[in-house]
Short mmCIF file of C-alpha atoms and ligand atoms in Angstrom, two decimals:
data_model
loop_
_atom_site.label_atom_id
_atom_site.label_comp_id
_atom_site.label_asym_id
_atom_site.label_seq_id
_atom_site.Cartn_x
_atom_site.Cartn_y
_atom_site.Cartn_z
CA MET A 927 22.25 3.85 12.96
CA GLU A 928 25.68 3.38 13.43
CA ILE A 929 25.76 -0.36 13.50
CA ILE A 930 28.05 -0.41 10.62
CA ASN A 931 31.54 -0.52 10.72
CA ILE A 932 32.65 0.02 7.25
CA LYS A 933 36.36 1.58 7.27
CA ASP A 934 35.97 4.49 4.77
CA THR A 935 38.58 6.60 4.67
CA SER A 936 38.26 8.49 1.58
CA ASN A 937 35.28 9.69 3.69
CA LYS A 938 32.70 9.61 0.91
CA LEU A 939 30.54 6.66 2.25
CA TYR A 940 26.97 8.57 3.46
CA TYR A 941 23.91 7.31 4.57
CA VAL A 942 20.52 8.53 2.96
CA GLY A 943 17.04 9.18 2.59
CA GLY A 944 14.81 7.89 4.46
CA VAL A 945 17.46 6.37 7.57
CA VAL A 946 19.04 9.84 7.91
CA ARG A 947 15.64 11.37 7.32
CA ASP A 948 14.06 9.46 10.25
CA GLU A 949 17.42 10.31 12.90
CA LEU A 950 16.59 13.08 13.31
CA LEU A 951 13.17 12.62 13.60
CA GLY A 952 13.74 10.61 16.66
CA ILE A 953 11.81 7.11 14.24
CA GLU A 954 13.18 3.65 13.75
CA SER A 955 14.19 2.86 10.23
CA PHE A 956 13.63 -0.14 8.42
CA ASP A 957 15.59 0.10 5.92
CA ILE A 958 19.57 1.32 5.47
CA ASP A 959 20.02 3.53 2.35
CA MET A 960 23.93 3.93 1.23
CA THR A 961 25.56 6.24 -0.97
CA TYR A 962 29.09 6.85 -2.23
CA GLU A 963 30.80 9.80 -3.54
CA GLY A 964 31.93 7.60 -7.24
CA ASN A 965 31.23 4.53 -8.14
CA ALA A 966 29.67 2.44 -5.30
CA ILE A 967 30.29 -1.04 -6.77
CA GLU A 968 34.26 -0.65 -7.57
CA PHE A 969 34.07 0.64 -3.83
CA VAL A 970 32.55 -2.68 -2.29
CA GLN A 971 34.55 -4.78 -4.43
CA GLN A 972 37.46 -3.51 -3.76
CA LYS A 973 37.40 -1.63 -0.44
CA LEU A 974 34.98 -3.44 2.02
CA GLN A 975 35.93 -7.50 0.78
CA GLY A 976 37.31 -8.88 2.81
CA ILE A 977 36.78 -6.97 5.92
CA GLU A 978 34.94 -9.47 9.05
CA ASP A 979 31.27 -10.23 8.77
CA PHE A 980 30.25 -8.92 5.17
CA GLU A 981 29.41 -10.35 2.20
CA ILE A 982 27.77 -8.64 -1.31
CA VAL A 983 23.85 -10.00 -1.82
CA GLN A 984 23.53 -8.79 -5.07
CA VAL A 985 24.61 -6.39 -7.66
CA ASN A 986 22.87 -3.87 -9.86
CA GLU A 987 25.68 -2.75 -12.01
CA PRO A 988 23.43 -0.68 -14.67
CA PHE A 989 22.19 1.48 -11.77
CA GLY A 990 25.35 1.23 -10.10
CA THR A 991 24.06 -0.29 -6.84
CA VAL A 992 25.50 -3.06 -4.81
CA ARG A 993 23.42 -5.12 -1.82
CA VAL A 994 25.46 -6.14 1.06
CA LYS A 995 25.51 -7.57 4.25
CA VAL A 996 27.02 -6.01 7.04
CA SER A 997 26.36 -8.02 10.47
CA GLY A 998 23.43 -9.91 9.64
CA ARG A 999 21.87 -6.21 8.36
CA GLU A 1000 21.84 -5.67 4.39
CA ILE A 1001 21.87 -2.45 3.26
CA ASP A 1002 21.80 -1.30 -0.34
CA ILE A 1003 24.55 1.03 -1.43
CA ALA A 1004 24.01 3.24 -4.33
CA SER A 1005 26.47 4.85 -6.46
CA THR A 1006 26.19 9.04 -6.64
CA ARG A 1007 24.19 9.30 -10.05
CA GLU A 1008 22.40 11.25 -12.54
CA GLU A 1009 19.39 10.26 -14.07
CA VAL A 1010 17.05 10.65 -16.84
CA TYR A 1011 13.86 10.11 -17.27
CA GLU A 1012 13.26 9.31 -21.70
CA LYS A 1013 9.98 8.12 -20.87
CA LYS A 1014 7.96 9.95 -18.43
CA GLY A 1015 6.82 8.06 -15.45
CA HIS A 1016 8.38 4.59 -16.40
CA LEU A 1017 12.18 3.86 -14.90
CA PRO A 1018 14.66 6.53 -15.52
CA SER A 1019 18.38 6.16 -17.16
CA VAL A 1020 21.93 5.98 -15.76
CA THR A 1021 23.51 9.25 -17.62
CA ARG A 1022 26.28 9.40 -15.35
CA ILE A 1023 27.66 7.53 -12.05
CA GLY A 1024 30.13 8.41 -10.03
CA CYS A 1025 28.39 12.43 -10.35
CA SER A 1026 28.55 15.44 -7.43
CA LEU A 1027 26.51 14.72 -4.10
CA LYS A 1028 24.42 17.84 -5.03
CA GLU A 1029 24.30 16.45 -8.54
CA ASP A 1030 22.75 13.38 -6.00
CA SER A 1031 20.84 14.89 -4.64
CA MET A 1032 18.43 16.43 -7.85
CA ARG A 1033 18.03 13.16 -8.50
CA ARG A 1034 15.95 12.61 -5.17
CA ASP A 1035 12.03 13.13 -4.83
CA PHE A 1036 12.08 15.63 -1.50
CA THR A 1037 14.37 18.09 -0.19
CA VAL A 1038 13.68 15.90 3.66
CA ASN A 1039 14.71 13.11 1.27
CA ALA A 1040 17.75 13.86 0.23
CA LEU A 1041 20.09 14.52 3.08
CA TYR A 1042 22.78 12.76 3.56
CA LYS A 1043 25.13 12.21 6.36
CA SER A 1044 28.55 11.24 6.46
CA ALA A 1045 29.69 6.98 7.23
CA VAL A 1046 33.07 8.28 9.38
CA SER A 1047 32.73 11.72 10.88
CA GLY A 1048 27.98 12.12 11.07
CA GLU A 1049 28.23 15.23 10.09
CA ILE A 1050 24.90 15.72 8.55
CA ILE A 1051 25.37 16.96 4.18
CA ASP A 1052 22.18 19.23 3.77
CA LEU A 1053 22.89 20.55 -0.51
CA THR A 1054 18.95 21.56 -0.64
CA GLY A 1055 17.42 23.15 2.08
CA GLY A 1056 16.59 19.63 3.76
CA LEU A 1057 16.84 20.46 7.46
CA ASP A 1058 15.09 23.38 7.72
CA ASP A 1059 11.35 21.72 5.37
CA LEU A 1060 12.47 18.61 8.12
CA LYS A 1061 11.85 21.34 10.78
CA ASN A 1062 8.82 23.53 9.38
CA LYS A 1063 7.59 20.15 8.57
CA THR A 1064 7.22 20.81 4.89
CA ILE A 1065 7.71 18.21 1.85
CA ARG A 1066 8.92 20.18 -1.53
CA VAL A 1067 10.15 18.54 -4.93
CA LEU A 1068 13.48 19.33 -6.12
CA HIS A 1069 12.89 20.91 -9.70
CA ASP A 1070 9.53 21.34 -11.30
CA GLU A 1071 9.63 18.18 -13.62
CA SER A 1072 9.97 16.06 -10.82
CA PHE A 1073 6.77 14.69 -11.20
CA ILE A 1074 6.43 15.19 -15.06
CA ASP A 1075 9.19 13.04 -14.89
CA ASP A 1076 7.95 10.31 -11.90
CA PRO A 1077 4.28 10.69 -10.92
CA THR A 1078 4.53 8.62 -8.04
CA ARG A 1079 6.20 11.41 -6.10
CA ILE A 1080 2.81 12.97 -5.78
CA LEU A 1081 1.54 9.80 -3.83
CA ARG A 1082 5.11 9.65 -2.07
CA GLY A 1083 4.47 13.28 -1.15
CA LEU A 1084 1.14 12.44 0.67
CA LYS A 1085 2.30 8.86 2.99
CA PHE A 1086 5.10 10.70 4.21
CA SER A 1087 2.13 14.13 4.59
CA ILE A 1088 0.77 11.79 6.86
CA ARG A 1089 3.04 9.18 8.12
CA PHE A 1090 5.14 12.65 9.86
CA GLY A 1091 2.35 15.01 9.66
CA PHE A 1092 4.20 17.42 7.04
CA ASP A 1093 2.35 19.35 4.39
CA LEU A 1094 3.27 20.61 0.93
CA ASP A 1095 5.08 23.64 0.43
CA GLU A 1096 2.97 25.90 -1.74
CA HIS A 1097 4.89 25.83 -5.00
CA THR A 1098 4.98 21.90 -5.07
CA LYS A 1099 1.39 22.40 -4.53
CA LYS A 1100 0.55 23.85 -7.52
CA LEU A 1101 3.13 21.73 -9.38
CA GLN A 1102 1.02 18.89 -8.13
CA GLU A 1103 -2.58 20.49 -9.21
CA ASN A 1104 -0.90 21.33 -12.92
CA TYR A 1105 0.44 17.53 -13.07
CA LEU A 1106 -2.72 16.10 -11.89
CA LYS A 1107 -4.73 18.55 -14.62
CA ASN A 1108 -2.49 17.29 -17.32
CA ILE A 1109 -2.13 13.58 -15.87
CA ASN A 1110 -0.12 10.97 -18.73
CA TYR A 1111 -1.71 7.94 -18.07
CA ASP A 1112 1.28 5.85 -19.86
CA MET A 1113 3.10 5.15 -16.33
CA CYS A 1114 4.48 2.34 -14.29
CA TYR A 1115 1.57 1.39 -12.62
CA LYS A 1116 3.38 -1.33 -10.79
CA ARG A 1117 4.77 1.38 -8.72
CA VAL A 1118 1.64 3.84 -8.42
CA LYS A 1119 0.71 0.52 -6.72
CA LYS A 1120 3.22 -0.27 -4.63
CA GLU A 1121 2.60 3.23 -3.21
CA LEU A 1122 -1.26 2.76 -3.00
CA ILE A 1123 -0.16 0.20 -0.97
CA GLU A 1124 2.65 2.14 1.95
CA THR A 1125 0.33 4.72 2.19
CA PHE A 1126 -3.56 3.23 2.24
CA ASN A 1127 -2.16 0.48 4.75
CA LEU A 1128 -1.21 3.84 7.13
CA ASN A 1129 -5.75 3.34 7.47
CA SER A 1130 -5.70 6.48 7.62
CA GLN A 1131 -9.17 8.46 6.70
CA ALA A 1132 -7.42 11.54 6.11
CA ALA A 1133 -4.86 10.29 3.99
CA PHE A 1134 -7.89 9.06 1.64
CA GLU A 1135 -9.55 12.81 1.72
CA LYS A 1136 -6.54 14.07 0.29
CA PHE A 1137 -6.40 11.33 -2.14
CA ILE A 1138 -9.88 11.83 -3.10
CA LYS A 1139 -9.50 15.55 -2.31
CA GLN A 1140 -6.77 17.48 -3.60
CA ASN A 1141 -8.17 14.01 -7.12
CA ILE A 1142 -4.71 12.70 -6.51
CA TYR A 1143 -7.31 9.10 -7.60
CA LYS A 1144 -6.85 10.28 -11.29
CA LEU A 1145 -3.67 9.02 -12.13
CA VAL A 1146 -5.52 5.76 -11.11
CA THR A 1147 -8.76 6.86 -12.93
CA GLU A 1148 -10.48 9.44 -15.47
CA LYS A 1149 -13.85 8.39 -14.28
CA ASP A 1150 -14.68 10.97 -11.93
CA VAL A 1151 -14.93 9.31 -7.64
CA ILE A 1152 -16.30 11.00 -4.59
CA LEU A 1153 -15.63 10.79 -0.69
CA PRO A 1154 -17.77 8.64 -0.02
CA LYS A 1155 -19.46 9.32 4.30
CA GLU A 1156 -18.57 6.23 5.59
CA ASP A 1157 -15.09 6.88 8.05
CA ILE A 1158 -13.08 3.92 6.78
CA GLU A 1159 -10.07 4.02 8.89
CA GLU A 1160 -13.06 3.89 12.03
CA LEU A 1161 -14.61 0.83 10.02
CA ILE A 1162 -10.85 -1.12 9.43
CA LYS A 1163 -10.56 -0.98 12.89
CA GLU A 1164 -13.68 -2.47 13.41
CA TYR A 1165 -13.74 -5.51 10.83
CA PRO A 1166 -9.79 -5.54 10.66
CA VAL A 1167 -8.72 -6.78 7.20
CA GLU A 1168 -5.56 -8.45 5.10
CA ASN A 1169 -5.35 -6.44 2.45
CA VAL A 1170 -6.67 -2.93 3.85
CA TRP A 1171 -5.71 -0.47 0.88
CA LEU A 1172 -7.88 -2.30 -0.82
CA VAL A 1173 -10.84 -0.91 0.92
CA TYR A 1174 -9.28 2.20 0.08
CA ALA A 1175 -8.62 1.62 -3.42
CA GLY A 1176 -11.58 -0.09 -4.44
CA CYS A 1177 -13.76 2.83 -3.10
CA ILE A 1178 -12.64 4.53 -6.62
CA GLY A 1179 -14.18 1.90 -8.90
CA ASP A 1180 -12.29 1.31 -11.70
CA LEU A 1181 -8.92 0.16 -10.68
CA SER A 1182 -8.29 -2.05 -14.47
CA ARG A 1183 -4.89 0.26 -14.78
CA LEU A 1184 -3.37 -1.51 -11.40
CA PRO A 1185 -1.72 -4.66 -11.75
CA LEU A 1186 -3.94 -6.73 -9.22
CA THR A 1187 -2.99 -10.43 -7.81
CA LYS A 1188 -5.58 -13.21 -8.51
CA ILE A 1189 -6.70 -12.79 -5.09
CA GLU A 1190 -7.20 -9.24 -5.17
CA GLN A 1191 -9.34 -9.13 -8.51
CA LYS A 1192 -11.75 -11.37 -6.45
CA ILE A 1193 -11.97 -9.85 -3.83
CA LEU A 1194 -13.46 -6.59 -6.23
CA ASP A 1195 -15.44 -9.32 -9.00
CA ASP A 1196 -17.18 -10.32 -5.78
CA PHE A 1197 -18.22 -6.90 -4.65
CA ASN A 1198 -19.31 -6.10 -7.89
CA ALA A 1199 -21.54 -9.35 -7.93
CA ILE A 1200 -23.57 -8.65 -5.28
CA GLY A 1201 -26.34 -6.95 -6.82
CA GLU A 1202 -29.78 -5.57 -4.18
CA LEU A 1203 -29.88 -7.49 -0.81
CA LYS A 1204 -33.49 -7.79 -0.11
CA ASN A 1205 -33.89 -10.75 3.22
CA ASP A 1206 -31.40 -11.64 5.58
CA PHE A 1207 -31.44 -15.16 3.54
CA GLU A 1208 -30.37 -13.43 0.67
CA ILE A 1209 -27.88 -11.15 2.09
CA TYR A 1210 -26.29 -14.45 4.29
CA LYS A 1211 -26.01 -16.31 0.48
CA ALA A 1212 -24.17 -13.56 -0.59
CA PHE A 1213 -21.63 -12.82 2.35
CA GLU A 1214 -20.75 -16.15 3.64
CA LYS A 1215 -18.39 -16.85 1.41
CA VAL A 1216 -16.02 -13.49 0.51
CA SER A 1217 -13.84 -11.85 2.15
CA THR A 1218 -14.29 -8.81 5.03
CA GLU A 1219 -12.99 -6.30 2.29
CA THR A 1220 -15.32 -6.97 0.43
CA ILE A 1221 -18.13 -7.02 2.63
CA LEU A 1222 -16.69 -3.57 3.71
CA LEU A 1223 -16.55 -1.94 0.57
CA TYR A 1224 -20.46 -2.95 -0.31
CA LEU A 1225 -20.60 -1.35 2.95
CA ILE A 1226 -19.14 1.91 2.05
CA LEU A 1227 -20.39 1.87 -1.74
CA LYS A 1228 -24.09 0.12 -2.08
CA ASN A 1229 -25.59 -0.88 0.78
CA LYS A 1230 -24.49 0.22 4.69
CA PHE A 1231 -27.77 -2.02 6.75
CA ALA A 1232 -27.38 -5.20 4.87
CA ALA A 1233 -23.79 -4.81 5.20
CA LYS A 1234 -23.57 -4.13 8.54
CA ARG A 1235 -26.30 -6.75 9.36
CA TYR A 1236 -24.35 -9.87 8.09
CA LEU A 1237 -21.09 -8.24 9.74
CA GLU A 1238 -22.95 -7.33 13.27
CA THR A 1239 -25.57 -10.45 13.82
CA LEU A 1240 -25.76 -13.23 10.65
CA SER A 1241 -22.53 -14.29 10.65
CA LYS A 1242 -22.10 -15.07 13.77
CA ILE A 1243 -25.51 -17.53 12.77
CA LYS A 1244 -24.10 -21.20 11.76
CA ILE A 1245 -26.80 -23.82 10.89
CA GLU A 1246 -25.24 -27.19 12.65
CA ILE A 1247 -26.66 -29.83 10.69
CA THR A 1248 -23.69 -31.15 8.02
CA GLY A 1249 -24.24 -33.71 5.58
CA GLU A 1250 -23.54 -37.34 7.80
CA ASP A 1251 -26.83 -35.78 9.30
CA LEU A 1252 -29.19 -36.10 6.08
CA LEU A 1253 -27.33 -39.69 5.07
CA LYS A 1254 -27.70 -40.93 9.18
CA LEU A 1255 -31.34 -39.47 8.91
CA GLY A 1256 -32.13 -42.10 5.30
CA LEU A 1257 -31.19 -40.11 2.62
CA LYS A 1258 -29.64 -40.04 -0.60
CA PRO A 1259 -26.64 -37.41 -1.26
CA SER A 1260 -28.51 -35.76 -4.44
CA ARG A 1261 -28.01 -31.20 -5.32
CA LYS A 1262 -31.14 -31.58 -3.28
CA PHE A 1263 -28.87 -31.22 0.25
CA SER A 1264 -27.79 -27.39 -0.19
CA GLU A 1265 -31.82 -26.71 -0.70
CA ILE A 1266 -32.08 -28.93 2.14
CA PHE A 1267 -29.49 -26.76 3.95
CA ASP A 1268 -30.48 -23.39 2.41
CA TYR A 1269 -34.47 -24.71 4.02
CA VAL A 1270 -32.79 -25.19 7.64
CA LEU A 1271 -31.15 -21.70 7.42
CA VAL A 1272 -34.13 -19.61 6.70
CA LYS A 1273 -35.41 -21.02 9.62
CA LYS A 1274 -32.16 -20.53 11.38
CA LEU A 1275 -31.80 -16.93 10.41
CA GLU A 1276 -36.01 -16.18 11.24
CA ASN A 1277 -35.19 -18.07 14.82
CA PRO A 1278 -31.17 -18.45 15.59
CA GLU A 1279 -32.36 -19.87 19.29
CA LEU A 1280 -32.67 -23.24 17.07
CA SER A 1281 -30.62 -26.02 18.51
CA LYS A 1282 -29.24 -28.78 16.45
CA GLU A 1283 -31.47 -31.58 17.24
CA ASP A 1284 -34.40 -29.01 16.40
CA GLU A 1285 -32.36 -28.86 13.17
CA ILE A 1286 -32.83 -32.34 11.93
CA ASN A 1287 -37.00 -32.31 13.73
CA ILE A 1288 -37.17 -29.02 10.60
CA VAL A 1289 -35.64 -31.21 7.57
CA ARG A 1290 -37.84 -34.42 9.53
CA GLY A 1291 -40.54 -32.42 8.65
CA ILE A 1292 -39.92 -31.95 4.80
CA ILE A 1293 -38.46 -35.05 4.39
P1 ATP B 722 10.77 4.54 3.92
O1 ATP B 722 10.80 4.40 5.45
O2 ATP B 722 8.94 4.89 3.28
O3 ATP B 722 12.04 3.36 3.28
P2 ATP B 722 12.60 5.95 2.46
O4 ATP B 722 12.38 7.34 2.27
O5 ATP B 722 13.85 5.50 2.92
O6 ATP B 722 11.71 6.20 3.22
P3 ATP B 722 13.01 4.61 -0.23
O7 ATP B 722 11.20 4.11 -1.14
O8 ATP B 722 12.52 3.31 0.30
O9 ATP B 722 11.69 5.66 0.63
O10 ATP B 722 13.71 5.41 -0.87
C1 ATP B 722 14.48 5.66 -0.02
C2 ATP B 722 15.23 7.00 -0.89
O11 ATP B 722 15.69 6.85 -2.17
C3 ATP B 722 14.04 7.96 -0.68
O12 ATP B 722 14.73 8.50 0.31
C4 ATP B 722 14.51 9.48 -1.67
O13 ATP B 722 16.07 9.90 -1.78
C5 ATP B 722 15.67 8.05 -2.73
N1 ATP B 722 13.69 7.62 -3.94
C6 ATP B 722 13.19 6.99 -3.39
N2 ATP B 722 12.35 6.75 -4.75
C7 ATP B 722 11.79 8.13 -5.70
C8 ATP B 722 10.94 8.24 -6.58
N3 ATP B 722 10.30 7.60 -7.19
N4 ATP B 722 12.02 9.56 -6.66
C9 ATP B 722 12.95 10.34 -6.70
N5 ATP B 722 13.70 9.25 -5.67
C10 ATP B 722 12.82 8.13 -4.88
#
């Protein structure tokens, strides 16, 4: 962590959050967050500007944060601050910049994420019992309003519990249960989506089971959801997909509150559009142009046999004749071409051993 050689004579600069937690757990951290006990922007502008290999990348005045680049590495330096959630479930407003570390720690999500490490002495500052919780593998909120202020913390708690093998402490569990019985759906779903992606991209069946059994999914939909029988983690290991999170989240059915990209929406729309599939030809036509995510959703939620039949067998079958071959046979380009291809496909699905020559003969037989 000491890659940053910032000379802070005031000893008010700290590493904070995930980077301290991960170092204590012996895990590598990707992001480095720091906090300055005071006004970070002024500190950076007055004390750090001009030092070698240092530049200011971005300043966010209202939040008192500044992104800097030191020796090629970007670091966020935040001012210690107090926040208030005027509109629960949305971004808080900053009420004070430059408060004490104790006050700064209270705006954080969990005690294990509220540990500070002095950038000068390396001393760990634990003002909320985070060290004990880290030792006892416990996730604990810092106050009783925590989930009401920001329900995405429920997803963060799930994510960290799976990533580190931690459990929620009993009181935190109770607060979570209470919140999930009385959800305020006016929340920032962009942040909910971000946490869903980070949680489900861990590809963990255990996370999904907790998500359903503990009613955490209720943050996304009011409709009831039951846990599907399939082990989604195993399925994704067998059939890798780009949008891992969407295979899990898609099982909730109703994602209308989430801001989805066009590609994500198409995966769900394709899934919804596929009805009953009665034979190999219907299975092939339904799945040949959709993403694996869609096929996995169909496997999990609709018809395991049909989806497996496609993934394991039918997807490997391809007809070899092309439009050019049909032209060579003297046919004029028309909509009939696709009927011909389908006819050959039916024959090829019945007998995958057919060669290109056989396919051409089949076409000859029908023209
Ligand atoms: P990761 O390894 O997933 O990046 P992290 O703890 O560094 O874990 P970030 O999302 O980068 O997570 O947040 C950095 C720190 O900011 C957290 O450790 C926590 O102290 C605080 N924080 C982040 N999100 C919230 C939140 N929703 N509510 C309160 N504090 C938060």
